Amino acid sequence: MLSREDFYMIKQLRQQGAFIVDIAHQIGCSERTVRRQLALPAPCKGRPKTPRPSKLEPFKNFIDGKLNDNIWNAEVIFQQLRERGYQGGRSILRAYIHPKRRLRPSNQTVRFETLPGQQLQHDWGEVRTVIAGQPCNVSIAVNVLSYSRRFHVWSCLSQDAEHTYQSLIEAFHHFGGVPETVLVDNQKAAVLSHHPRQGAVFNEGFQLLAKHYGFQPKACRPQRPQTKGKVERMVGYVKHHFFARYAAFDSQAHLNQQLLQWLEETADERCLRQFRQSPLTRFDDERPRLKTLPPTDFDTRYYDVRHVACDAYIEVRGNRYSVPSAYCGQSVTIRISLEGELSVYGIEGECIACHRLSQQGWQTEPAHHRALWQQTLQVETRDLRIYDEVSS
């Protein structure tokens, strides 16, 4: 087939008076082709190309089904297509999915604002850092006042119930009061289960904490983390601001000390764009609405019962600790603080022993076993004449 350039050259040569036979020799075609081109008003567009079938074509129904199931991750769909024999690349798959993203259900939610002193949101985060020269994972408990956006951060090595309760107590003292409600997610430290009709069933310890401080416990609906979006955002804020600035700490206490200093100097003074105020400024309106702290704090120590052996020792976490020998054979109550202080109580609630948890074997207080030693030293004495009678 002649090109567009050949068509216009034939026209030009003919206008210059060239013979058809000479034009055919110069172009390299037959005289009949030259006459046909001269009769055309414009060059032919050529034969339409037959489109090649796409490698994705046999799998489009499968892809559409995944999109209908709200699976929009192209990498996940690509791996599933590979398992079904797909030989194409990722780019053609992304090009097919991209125009359909406008049909994806929107995840936008309306921001819910609360009144001053009405709500506190609680959540945990985990960060990799260095303490005392050793890399480790630390947990950070973040508690945010929903109205002022002022928040408190407390770091520890566990996210169990006792540390959850202690983090809230630390936050209440930091704010100088207690809000009306505390919103948590469905962590086992606070929520045992969540029923569609009955709502959340709270942990007994969390209920006692709420009763002690006078707040109403509330839990997010399952798979609805945006309900507590304010605290979710602050967890990320701590990770990407504080831990990006401070990379190592001398101890856990040093980490919490640095957190408090950072809260005072940086976090409380940040500008909230939607309000054009700092959290500390908005907290002036929220402070009077907080409830007064109770005279004593909630006891967050671990609780358990132990039986005193005949040698006046009890077993706690694989080690043995002494108690007064008068309690041999009795049951005693133990309390373990988050700092590792062991307290032992008798039946009537009296404190009978205190120890520091250790991994160095048996912990003994000499005064506890003094009565046992006195009983052991009481040896029966006999007259030596008895042995003379036996030998004779």
mmCIF file of C-alpha atoms in Angstrom:
data_model
loop_
_atom_site.group_PDB
_atom_site.id
_atom_site.type_symbol
_atom_site.label_atom_id
_atom_site.label_comp_id
_atom_site.label_asym_id
_atom_site.label_seq_id
_atom_site.Cartn_x
_atom_site.Cartn_y
_atom_site.Cartn_z
ATOM 1 C CA MET A 1 0.000 0.000 0.000
ATOM 2 C CA LEU A 2 1.273 3.452 -0.969
ATOM 3 C CA SER A 3 1.951 6.000 1.743
ATOM 4 C CA ARG A 4 0.589 9.519 2.039
ATOM 5 C CA GLU A 5 3.904 10.876 0.702
ATOM 6 C CA ASP A 6 3.602 8.659 -2.414
ATOM 7 C CA PHE A 7 0.062 9.928 -3.028
ATOM 8 C CA TYR A 8 1.095 13.604 -2.945
ATOM 9 C CA MET A 9 4.189 12.916 -5.106
ATOM 10 C CA ILE A 10 2.016 11.290 -7.785
ATOM 11 C CA LYS A 11 -0.266 14.311 -7.755
ATOM 12 C CA GLN A 12 2.676 16.711 -8.004
ATOM 13 C CA LEU A 13 4.435 14.839 -10.843
ATOM 14 C CA ARG A 14 1.220 14.675 -12.846
ATOM 15 C CA GLN A 15 0.651 18.419 -12.410
ATOM 16 C CA GLN A 16 4.180 18.977 -13.726
ATOM 17 C CA GLY A 17 3.257 17.083 -16.935
ATOM 18 C CA ALA A 18 4.964 13.743 -16.260
ATOM 19 C CA PHE A 19 3.626 10.659 -18.087
ATOM 20 C CA ILE A 20 1.883 7.962 -16.087
ATOM 21 C CA VAL A 21 4.428 5.357 -17.111
ATOM 22 C CA ASP A 22 7.296 7.555 -15.891
ATOM 23 C CA ILE A 23 5.479 8.221 -12.589
ATOM 24 C CA ALA A 24 4.956 4.457 -12.114
ATOM 25 C CA HIS A 25 8.678 3.762 -12.659
ATOM 26 C CA GLN A 26 9.703 6.545 -10.248
ATOM 27 C CA ILE A 27 7.285 5.518 -7.461
ATOM 28 C CA GLY A 28 7.841 1.779 -7.987
ATOM 29 C CA CYS A 29 4.271 0.734 -8.685
ATOM 30 C CA SER A 30 2.058 -0.186 -11.617
ATOM 31 C CA GLU A 31 0.443 2.297 -13.999
ATOM 32 C CA ARG A 32 -2.963 1.099 -12.806
ATOM 33 C CA THR A 33 -2.063 2.085 -9.220
ATOM 34 C CA VAL A 34 -1.002 5.544 -10.426
ATOM 35 C CA ARG A 35 -4.328 6.067 -12.220
ATOM 36 C CA ARG A 36 -6.234 4.911 -9.111
ATOM 37 C CA GLN A 37 -4.368 7.384 -6.915
ATOM 38 C CA LEU A 38 -4.950 10.226 -9.354
ATOM 39 C CA ALA A 39 -8.679 9.529 -9.244
ATOM 40 C CA LEU A 40 -8.808 9.799 -5.436
ATOM 41 C CA PRO A 41 -9.466 13.196 -3.832
ATOM 42 C CA ALA A 42 -7.407 12.297 -0.713
ATOM 43 C CA PRO A 43 -5.002 9.542 0.370
ATOM 44 C CA CYS A 44 -6.462 6.343 1.752
ATOM 45 C CA LYS A 45 -6.357 5.911 5.574
ATOM 46 C CA GLY A 46 -5.255 2.326 5.246
ATOM 47 C CA ARG A 47 -6.766 -0.814 6.588
ATOM 48 C CA PRO A 48 -8.101 -0.623 10.157
ATOM 49 C CA LYS A 49 -5.927 -2.571 12.608
ATOM 50 C CA THR A 50 -7.520 -5.485 14.415
ATOM 51 C CA PRO A 51 -7.096 -4.889 18.187
ATOM 52 C CA ARG A 52 -5.106 -7.538 20.023
ATOM 53 C CA PRO A 53 -6.992 -9.289 22.816
ATOM 54 C CA SER A 54 -5.909 -8.178 26.317
ATOM 55 C CA LYS A 55 -4.381 -10.736 28.689
ATOM 56 C CA LEU A 56 -6.717 -9.349 31.328
ATOM 57 C CA GLU A 57 -9.891 -10.005 29.327
ATOM 58 C CA PRO A 58 -10.623 -13.547 30.663
ATOM 59 C CA PHE A 59 -10.245 -12.333 34.264
ATOM 60 C CA LYS A 60 -12.370 -9.163 34.206
ATOM 61 C CA ASN A 61 -15.412 -10.870 35.696
ATOM 62 C CA PHE A 62 -13.282 -12.136 38.592
ATOM 63 C CA ILE A 63 -11.825 -8.644 39.155
ATOM 64 C CA ASP A 64 -15.266 -7.035 39.102
ATOM 65 C CA GLY A 65 -16.431 -9.554 41.688
ATOM 66 C CA LYS A 66 -13.568 -8.603 43.993
ATOM 67 C CA LEU A 67 -14.367 -4.924 43.595
ATOM 68 C CA ASN A 68 -17.999 -5.619 44.462
ATOM 69 C CA ASP A 69 -16.728 -7.325 47.638
ATOM 70 C CA ASN A 70 -14.964 -4.026 48.484
ATOM 71 C CA ILE A 71 -11.488 -5.427 47.782
ATOM 72 C CA TRP A 72 -9.625 -2.609 46.044
ATOM 73 C CA ASN A 73 -6.012 -3.522 46.755
ATOM 74 C CA ALA A 74 -4.479 -4.118 43.308
ATOM 75 C CA GLU A 75 -1.588 -6.151 44.737
ATOM 76 C CA VAL A 76 -3.953 -8.563 46.486
ATOM 77 C CA ILE A 77 -6.021 -9.024 43.327
ATOM 78 C CA PHE A 78 -2.833 -9.444 41.259
ATOM 79 C CA GLN A 79 -1.615 -12.323 43.447
ATOM 80 C CA GLN A 80 -4.998 -14.040 43.173
ATOM 81 C CA LEU A 81 -4.948 -13.631 39.385
ATOM 82 C CA ARG A 82 -1.478 -15.190 39.277
ATOM 83 C CA GLU A 83 -2.848 -18.241 41.065
ATOM 84 C CA ARG A 84 -5.504 -18.486 38.323
ATOM 85 C CA GLY A 85 -2.998 -18.374 35.473
ATOM 86 C CA TYR A 86 -2.816 -14.664 34.681
ATOM 87 C CA GLN A 87 0.375 -13.891 32.710
ATOM 88 C CA GLY A 88 0.072 -10.117 32.422
ATOM 89 C CA GLY A 89 1.631 -7.365 34.510
ATOM 90 C CA ARG A 90 0.477 -5.141 37.341
ATOM 91 C CA SER A 91 0.223 -1.944 35.291
ATOM 92 C CA ILE A 92 -2.584 -3.204 33.042
ATOM 93 C CA LEU A 93 -4.470 -4.363 36.138
ATOM 94 C CA ARG A 94 -4.097 -0.980 37.859
ATOM 95 C CA ALA A 95 -5.192 0.776 34.651
ATOM 96 C CA TYR A 96 -8.387 -1.317 34.662
ATOM 97 C CA ILE A 97 -9.132 -0.699 38.375
ATOM 98 C CA HIS A 98 -8.306 3.014 38.517
ATOM 99 C CA PRO A 99 -11.379 4.386 36.607
ATOM 100 C CA LYS A 100 -13.657 2.260 38.794
ATOM 101 C CA ARG A 101 -12.394 3.757 42.097
ATOM 102 C CA ARG A 102 -14.930 6.573 41.816
ATOM 103 C CA LEU A 103 -17.590 3.894 42.409
ATOM 104 C CA ARG A 104 -15.947 2.848 45.698
ATOM 105 C CA PRO A 105 -18.131 3.492 48.781
ATOM 106 C CA SER A 106 -17.008 6.614 50.611
ATOM 107 C CA ASN A 107 -15.438 6.246 54.089
ATOM 108 C CA GLN A 108 -15.995 9.874 55.005
ATOM 109 C CA THR A 109 -17.534 10.499 58.399
ATOM 110 C CA VAL A 110 -18.833 13.603 60.103
ATOM 111 C CA ARG A 111 -16.569 14.800 62.925
ATOM 112 C CA PHE A 112 -18.441 14.585 66.210
ATOM 113 C CA GLU A 113 -17.630 17.360 68.682
ATOM 114 C CA THR A 114 -18.345 17.002 72.397
ATOM 115 C CA LEU A 115 -18.941 19.536 75.141
ATOM 116 C CA PRO A 116 -16.161 20.507 77.569
ATOM 117 C CA GLY A 117 -15.449 17.773 80.095
ATOM 118 C CA GLN A 118 -17.789 15.297 78.427
ATOM 119 C CA GLN A 119 -15.465 12.703 76.885
ATOM 120 C CA LEU A 120 -11.967 11.208 77.047
ATOM 121 C CA GLN A 121 -10.737 8.799 74.368
ATOM 122 C CA HIS A 122 -8.212 6.058 75.220
ATOM 123 C CA ASP A 123 -6.001 3.956 72.964
ATOM 124 C CA TRP A 124 -2.688 2.083 72.882
ATOM 125 C CA GLY A 125 0.228 2.246 70.459
ATOM 126 C CA GLU A 126 3.531 0.380 70.155
ATOM 127 C CA VAL A 127 6.919 1.846 69.231
ATOM 128 C CA ARG A 128 10.410 0.434 68.702
ATOM 129 C CA THR A 129 13.043 2.387 70.631
ATOM 130 C CA VAL A 130 16.210 2.000 72.738
ATOM 131 C CA ILE A 131 16.176 1.877 76.553
ATOM 132 C CA ALA A 132 19.405 1.542 78.563
ATOM 133 C CA GLY A 133 21.263 0.716 75.350
ATOM 134 C CA GLN A 134 18.945 -2.186 74.422
ATOM 135 C CA PRO A 135 16.457 -2.047 71.483
ATOM 136 C CA CYS A 136 12.957 -2.941 72.683
ATOM 137 C CA ASN A 137 9.263 -2.433 71.997
ATOM 138 C CA VAL A 138 7.425 -0.079 74.351
ATOM 139 C CA SER A 139 3.699 0.485 74.670
ATOM 140 C CA ILE A 140 2.294 3.995 74.857
ATOM 141 C CA ALA A 141 -1.125 4.735 76.346
ATOM 142 C CA VAL A 142 -2.659 7.907 74.888
ATOM 143 C CA ASN A 143 -5.651 9.615 76.565
ATOM 144 C CA VAL A 144 -7.208 12.606 74.785
ATOM 145 C CA LEU A 145 -9.828 15.060 76.031
ATOM 146 C CA SER A 146 -12.194 15.280 73.052
ATOM 147 C CA TYR A 147 -13.105 18.956 73.468
ATOM 148 C CA SER A 148 -9.738 20.624 74.069
ATOM 149 C CA ARG A 149 -7.601 17.970 72.285
ATOM 150 C CA ARG A 150 -5.193 18.091 75.216
ATOM 151 C CA PHE A 151 -3.746 14.632 75.749
ATOM 152 C CA HIS A 152 -1.519 12.612 78.062
ATOM 153 C CA VAL A 153 0.978 9.879 77.125
ATOM 154 C CA TRP A 154 2.305 7.195 79.456
ATOM 155 C CA SER A 155 4.830 4.538 78.464
ATOM 156 C CA CYS A 156 5.183 1.013 79.835
ATOM 157 C CA LEU A 157 6.105 -2.507 78.711
ATOM 158 C CA SER A 158 2.631 -4.109 78.766
ATOM 159 C CA GLN A 159 -0.923 -3.391 77.602
ATOM 160 C CA ASP A 160 -2.704 -5.542 80.182
ATOM 161 C CA ALA A 161 -5.649 -4.458 82.333
ATOM 162 C CA GLU A 162 -3.567 -3.156 85.248
ATOM 163 C CA HIS A 163 -1.436 -0.916 83.012
ATOM 164 C CA THR A 164 -4.576 0.278 81.191
ATOM 165 C CA TYR A 165 -6.129 1.348 84.496
ATOM 166 C CA GLN A 166 -2.893 2.993 85.635
ATOM 167 C CA SER A 167 -2.613 4.945 82.365
ATOM 168 C CA LEU A 168 -6.069 6.429 82.941
ATOM 169 C CA ILE A 169 -5.181 7.321 86.542
ATOM 170 C CA GLU A 170 -2.016 9.056 85.324
ATOM 171 C CA ALA A 171 -4.104 10.993 82.793
ATOM 172 C CA PHE A 172 -6.688 12.043 85.407
ATOM 173 C CA HIS A 173 -3.931 13.435 87.603
ATOM 174 C CA HIS A 174 -2.340 15.179 84.614
ATOM 175 C CA PHE A 175 -5.624 16.915 83.755
ATOM 176 C CA GLY A 176 -6.557 17.516 87.376
ATOM 177 C CA GLY A 177 -10.009 15.939 87.033
ATOM 178 C CA VAL A 178 -12.205 13.228 85.538
ATOM 179 C CA PRO A 179 -14.452 13.533 82.418
ATOM 180 C CA GLU A 180 -18.050 12.344 82.187
ATOM 181 C CA THR A 181 -17.290 9.383 79.885
ATOM 182 C CA VAL A 182 -14.248 7.347 78.855
ATOM 183 C CA LEU A 183 -14.351 5.857 75.341
ATOM 184 C CA VAL A 184 -12.241 2.750 74.669
ATOM 185 C CA ASP A 185 -12.017 0.209 71.886
ATOM 186 C CA ASN A 186 -12.804 -3.483 72.353
ATOM 187 C CA GLN A 187 -9.572 -4.446 74.115
ATOM 188 C CA LYS A 188 -9.922 -7.276 76.641
ATOM 189 C CA ALA A 189 -8.488 -5.068 79.386
ATOM 190 C CA ALA A 190 -11.766 -3.134 79.340
ATOM 191 C CA VAL A 191 -14.364 -5.022 77.250
ATOM 192 C CA LEU A 192 -15.142 -8.717 77.593
ATOM 193 C CA SER A 193 -17.595 -8.912 74.675
ATOM 194 C CA HIS A 194 -19.806 -6.786 72.465
ATOM 195 C CA HIS A 195 -23.382 -7.773 71.625
ATOM 196 C CA PRO A 196 -25.355 -6.081 68.801
ATOM 197 C CA ARG A 197 -28.343 -5.427 71.067
ATOM 198 C CA GLN A 198 -26.974 -5.391 74.609
ATOM 199 C CA GLY A 199 -23.882 -3.398 73.731
ATOM 200 C CA ALA A 200 -20.503 -3.754 75.425
ATOM 201 C CA VAL A 201 -19.936 -6.027 78.427
ATOM 202 C CA PHE A 202 -17.155 -4.392 80.437
ATOM 203 C CA ASN A 203 -14.431 -6.047 82.464
ATOM 204 C CA GLU A 204 -15.202 -6.153 86.199
ATOM 205 C CA GLY A 205 -11.986 -4.316 87.004
ATOM 206 C CA PHE A 206 -12.798 -1.577 84.508
ATOM 207 C CA GLN A 207 -16.255 -1.201 86.032
ATOM 208 C CA LEU A 208 -14.703 -0.827 89.501
ATOM 209 C CA LEU A 209 -12.324 1.801 88.106
ATOM 210 C CA ALA A 210 -15.249 3.701 86.567
ATOM 211 C CA LYS A 211 -17.199 3.553 89.830
ATOM 212 C CA HIS A 212 -14.190 4.750 91.835
ATOM 213 C CA TYR A 213 -13.633 7.826 89.644
ATOM 214 C CA GLY A 214 -17.265 8.415 88.699
ATOM 215 C CA PHE A 215 -17.064 8.217 84.909
ATOM 216 C CA GLN A 216 -19.307 6.305 82.491
ATOM 217 C CA PRO A 217 -17.487 3.655 80.420
ATOM 218 C CA LYS A 218 -18.252 3.458 76.710
ATOM 219 C CA ALA A 219 -16.879 1.268 73.924
ATOM 220 C CA CYS A 220 -16.626 1.714 70.165
ATOM 221 C CA ARG A 221 -18.632 -0.538 67.917
ATOM 222 C CA PRO A 222 -16.540 -3.385 66.468
ATOM 223 C CA GLN A 223 -14.615 -2.453 63.313
ATOM 224 C CA ARG A 224 -15.377 1.248 63.818
ATOM 225 C CA PRO A 225 -12.016 2.750 64.888
ATOM 226 C CA GLN A 226 -13.001 6.157 63.446
ATOM 227 C CA THR A 227 -15.376 6.527 66.405
ATOM 228 C CA LYS A 228 -12.317 7.432 68.459
ATOM 229 C CA GLY A 229 -10.494 9.181 65.635
ATOM 230 C CA LYS A 230 -9.141 11.945 67.885
ATOM 231 C CA VAL A 231 -7.015 9.553 69.934
ATOM 232 C CA GLU A 232 -6.072 7.490 66.856
ATOM 233 C CA ARG A 233 -4.602 10.650 65.353
ATOM 234 C CA MET A 234 -2.700 11.476 68.545
ATOM 235 C CA VAL A 235 -1.106 8.018 68.662
ATOM 236 C CA GLY A 236 0.357 8.720 65.228
ATOM 237 C CA TYR A 237 1.331 12.226 66.328
ATOM 238 C CA VAL A 238 3.390 10.830 69.219
ATOM 239 C CA LYS A 239 5.073 8.238 67.009
ATOM 240 C CA HIS A 240 6.037 10.642 64.223
ATOM 241 C CA HIS A 241 6.953 13.644 66.377
ATOM 242 C CA PHE A 242 8.228 12.621 69.808
ATOM 243 C CA PHE A 243 9.937 9.351 68.827
ATOM 244 C CA ALA A 244 11.359 10.975 65.698
ATOM 245 C CA ARG A 245 13.024 13.541 67.969
ATOM 246 C CA TYR A 246 14.107 11.248 70.830
ATOM 247 C CA ALA A 247 15.661 7.926 69.828
ATOM 248 C CA ALA A 248 17.150 6.548 73.078
ATOM 249 C CA PHE A 249 16.457 6.719 76.813
ATOM 250 C CA ASP A 250 18.326 5.808 79.990
ATOM 251 C CA SER A 251 15.348 3.993 81.553
ATOM 252 C CA GLN A 252 11.584 3.642 81.428
ATOM 253 C CA ALA A 253 11.286 6.415 84.009
ATOM 254 C CA HIS A 254 13.490 8.659 81.844
ATOM 255 C CA LEU A 255 11.203 7.988 78.853
ATOM 256 C CA ASN A 256 8.106 9.064 80.807
ATOM 257 C CA GLN A 257 9.936 12.120 82.102
ATOM 258 C CA GLN A 258 10.810 13.171 78.538
ATOM 259 C CA LEU A 259 7.208 12.565 77.456
ATOM 260 C CA LEU A 260 5.855 14.894 80.148
ATOM 261 C CA GLN A 261 8.348 17.595 79.188
ATOM 262 C CA TRP A 262 7.456 17.242 75.497
ATOM 263 C CA LEU A 263 3.727 17.439 76.305
ATOM 264 C CA GLU A 264 4.233 20.688 78.203
ATOM 265 C CA GLU A 265 6.614 22.369 75.757
ATOM 266 C CA THR A 266 5.315 21.119 72.387
ATOM 267 C CA ALA A 267 2.053 19.158 72.311
ATOM 268 C CA ASP A 268 0.023 21.486 74.557
ATOM 269 C CA GLU A 269 1.147 24.537 72.561
ATOM 270 C CA ARG A 270 0.500 23.204 69.047
ATOM 271 C CA CYS A 271 -1.997 25.130 66.917
ATOM 272 C CA LEU A 272 -5.304 23.418 66.153
ATOM 273 C CA ARG A 273 -6.143 24.562 62.638
ATOM 274 C CA GLN A 274 -9.881 23.993 62.894
ATOM 275 C CA PHE A 275 -10.102 26.183 66.020
ATOM 276 C CA ARG A 276 -7.023 28.420 65.595
ATOM 277 C CA GLN A 277 -6.271 27.804 69.249
ATOM 278 C CA SER A 278 -3.883 25.646 71.234
ATOM 279 C CA PRO A 279 -5.135 22.693 73.327
ATOM 280 C CA LEU A 280 -3.959 24.482 76.458
ATOM 281 C CA THR A 281 -6.113 27.516 75.604
ATOM 282 C CA ARG A 282 -9.185 25.355 74.986
ATOM 283 C CA PHE A 283 -8.448 23.451 78.195
ATOM 284 C CA ASP A 284 -9.192 26.627 80.158
ATOM 285 C CA ASP A 285 -12.856 26.113 79.215
ATOM 286 C CA GLU A 286 -12.733 22.389 79.945
ATOM 287 C CA ARG A 287 -10.944 22.395 83.303
ATOM 288 C CA PRO A 288 -13.972 23.636 85.360
ATOM 289 C CA ARG A 289 -16.193 20.934 83.802
ATOM 290 C CA LEU A 290 -14.035 18.014 84.975
ATOM 291 C CA LYS A 291 -15.082 16.063 88.050
ATOM 292 C CA THR A 292 -12.991 16.271 91.208
ATOM 293 C CA LEU A 293 -10.502 13.472 91.831
ATOM 294 C CA PRO A 294 -11.341 11.088 94.717
ATOM 295 C CA PRO A 295 -9.190 11.305 97.879
ATOM 296 C CA THR A 296 -7.472 7.961 97.149
ATOM 297 C CA ASP A 297 -6.400 6.323 93.914
ATOM 298 C CA PHE A 298 -7.762 3.057 92.564
ATOM 299 C CA ASP A 299 -5.590 0.065 93.476
ATOM 300 C CA THR A 300 -4.104 -1.191 90.195
ATOM 301 C CA ARG A 301 -1.885 -3.836 91.783
ATOM 302 C CA TYR A 302 -2.116 -7.476 90.631
ATOM 303 C CA TYR A 303 -4.249 -9.569 92.992
ATOM 304 C CA ASP A 304 -3.995 -13.273 93.798
ATOM 305 C CA VAL A 305 -4.188 -15.848 96.601
ATOM 306 C CA ARG A 306 -1.367 -18.155 97.745
ATOM 307 C CA HIS A 307 -1.050 -21.039 100.226
ATOM 308 C CA VAL A 308 1.805 -20.817 102.745
ATOM 309 C CA ALA A 309 3.904 -23.994 102.761
ATOM 310 C CA CYS A 310 5.138 -25.700 105.913
ATOM 311 C CA ASP A 311 8.531 -23.996 105.510
ATOM 312 C CA ALA A 312 6.840 -20.539 105.607
ATOM 313 C CA TYR A 313 7.355 -19.722 101.915
ATOM 314 C CA ILE A 314 4.930 -18.787 99.131
ATOM 315 C CA GLU A 315 5.546 -19.158 95.386
ATOM 316 C CA VAL A 316 5.151 -16.095 93.139
ATOM 317 C CA ARG A 317 6.088 -16.164 89.431
ATOM 318 C CA GLY A 318 8.513 -19.056 89.824
ATOM 319 C CA ASN A 319 10.336 -17.750 92.914
ATOM 320 C CA ARG A 320 9.719 -18.270 96.644
ATOM 321 C CA TYR A 321 9.274 -15.540 99.258
ATOM 322 C CA SER A 322 9.184 -15.899 103.021
ATOM 323 C CA VAL A 323 6.276 -15.008 105.336
ATOM 324 C CA PRO A 324 6.020 -15.234 109.134
ATOM 325 C CA SER A 325 6.004 -18.863 110.254
ATOM 326 C CA ALA A 326 2.776 -18.339 112.199
ATOM 327 C CA TYR A 327 0.939 -18.411 108.852
ATOM 328 C CA CYS A 328 2.141 -21.865 107.778
ATOM 329 C CA GLY A 329 -0.700 -23.842 106.239
ATOM 330 C CA GLN A 330 -2.909 -20.752 105.788
ATOM 331 C CA SER A 331 -4.080 -18.910 102.667
ATOM 332 C CA VAL A 332 -2.809 -15.362 102.177
ATOM 333 C CA THR A 333 -3.549 -12.597 99.698
ATOM 334 C CA ILE A 334 -0.799 -11.077 97.571
ATOM 335 C CA ARG A 335 -0.655 -7.738 95.768
ATOM 336 C CA ILE A 336 2.010 -6.920 93.161
ATOM 337 C CA SER A 337 2.512 -3.319 92.101
ATOM 338 C CA LEU A 338 3.412 -2.353 88.543
ATOM 339 C CA GLU A 339 6.888 -1.477 89.865
ATOM 340 C CA GLY A 340 7.445 -5.027 91.175
ATOM 341 C CA GLU A 341 6.671 -4.572 94.886
ATOM 342 C CA LEU A 342 5.155 -7.709 96.487
ATOM 343 C CA SER A 343 2.884 -7.261 99.506
ATOM 344 C CA VAL A 344 1.418 -10.207 101.436
ATOM 345 C CA TYR A 345 -1.746 -9.877 103.554
ATOM 346 C CA GLY A 346 -3.255 -12.169 106.170
ATOM 347 C CA ILE A 347 -6.837 -13.342 106.484
ATOM 348 C CA GLU A 348 -7.905 -10.201 108.350
ATOM 349 C CA GLY A 349 -6.254 -7.894 105.811
ATOM 350 C CA GLU A 350 -3.106 -7.125 107.811
ATOM 351 C CA CYS A 351 0.162 -6.730 105.873
ATOM 352 C CA ILE A 352 2.493 -9.521 107.031
ATOM 353 C CA ALA A 353 5.390 -9.306 104.524
ATOM 354 C CA CYS A 354 6.879 -7.111 101.802
ATOM 355 C CA HIS A 355 9.408 -8.148 99.152
ATOM 356 C CA ARG A 356 10.873 -6.894 95.913
ATOM 357 C CA LEU A 357 10.219 -9.275 93.008
ATOM 358 C CA SER A 358 13.463 -10.857 91.907
ATOM 359 C CA GLN A 359 14.781 -13.594 89.632
ATOM 360 C CA GLN A 360 17.614 -14.506 92.000
ATOM 361 C CA GLY A 361 15.994 -17.458 93.781
ATOM 362 C CA TRP A 362 14.506 -17.529 97.260
ATOM 363 C CA GLN A 363 13.901 -14.275 99.132
ATOM 364 C CA THR A 364 14.087 -14.687 102.903
ATOM 365 C CA GLU A 365 13.470 -12.326 105.801
ATOM 366 C CA PRO A 366 15.315 -13.842 108.853
ATOM 367 C CA ALA A 367 12.682 -12.599 111.315
ATOM 368 C CA HIS A 368 10.012 -14.663 109.547
ATOM 369 C CA HIS A 369 11.738 -17.958 110.423
ATOM 370 C CA ARG A 370 13.039 -17.168 113.907
ATOM 371 C CA ALA A 371 10.273 -19.194 115.579
ATOM 372 C CA LEU A 372 10.972 -22.183 113.321
ATOM 373 C CA TRP A 373 14.674 -22.100 114.207
ATOM 374 C CA GLN A 374 13.884 -22.005 117.926
ATOM 375 C CA GLN A 375 11.711 -25.097 117.589
ATOM 376 C CA THR A 376 14.483 -26.861 115.685
ATOM 377 C CA LEU A 377 17.128 -26.067 118.357
ATOM 378 C CA GLN A 378 15.059 -27.624 121.143
ATOM 379 C CA VAL A 379 16.966 -30.969 121.324
ATOM 380 C CA GLU A 380 15.935 -33.596 123.864
ATOM 381 C CA THR A 381 18.613 -34.232 126.578
ATOM 382 C CA ARG A 382 19.134 -37.616 128.307
ATOM 383 C CA ASP A 383 21.062 -38.793 131.352
ATOM 384 C CA LEU A 384 24.296 -40.558 130.282
ATOM 385 C CA ARG A 385 23.646 -43.355 132.827
ATOM 386 C CA ILE A 386 21.069 -44.689 130.376
ATOM 387 C CA TYR A 387 23.876 -45.624 127.941
ATOM 388 C CA ASP A 388 25.849 -47.282 130.780
ATOM 389 C CA GLU A 389 22.881 -49.536 131.526
ATOM 390 C CA VAL A 390 22.580 -50.496 127.870
ATOM 391 C CA SER A 391 26.280 -51.339 127.515
ATOM 392 C CA SER A 392 26.277 -53.458 130.689
#
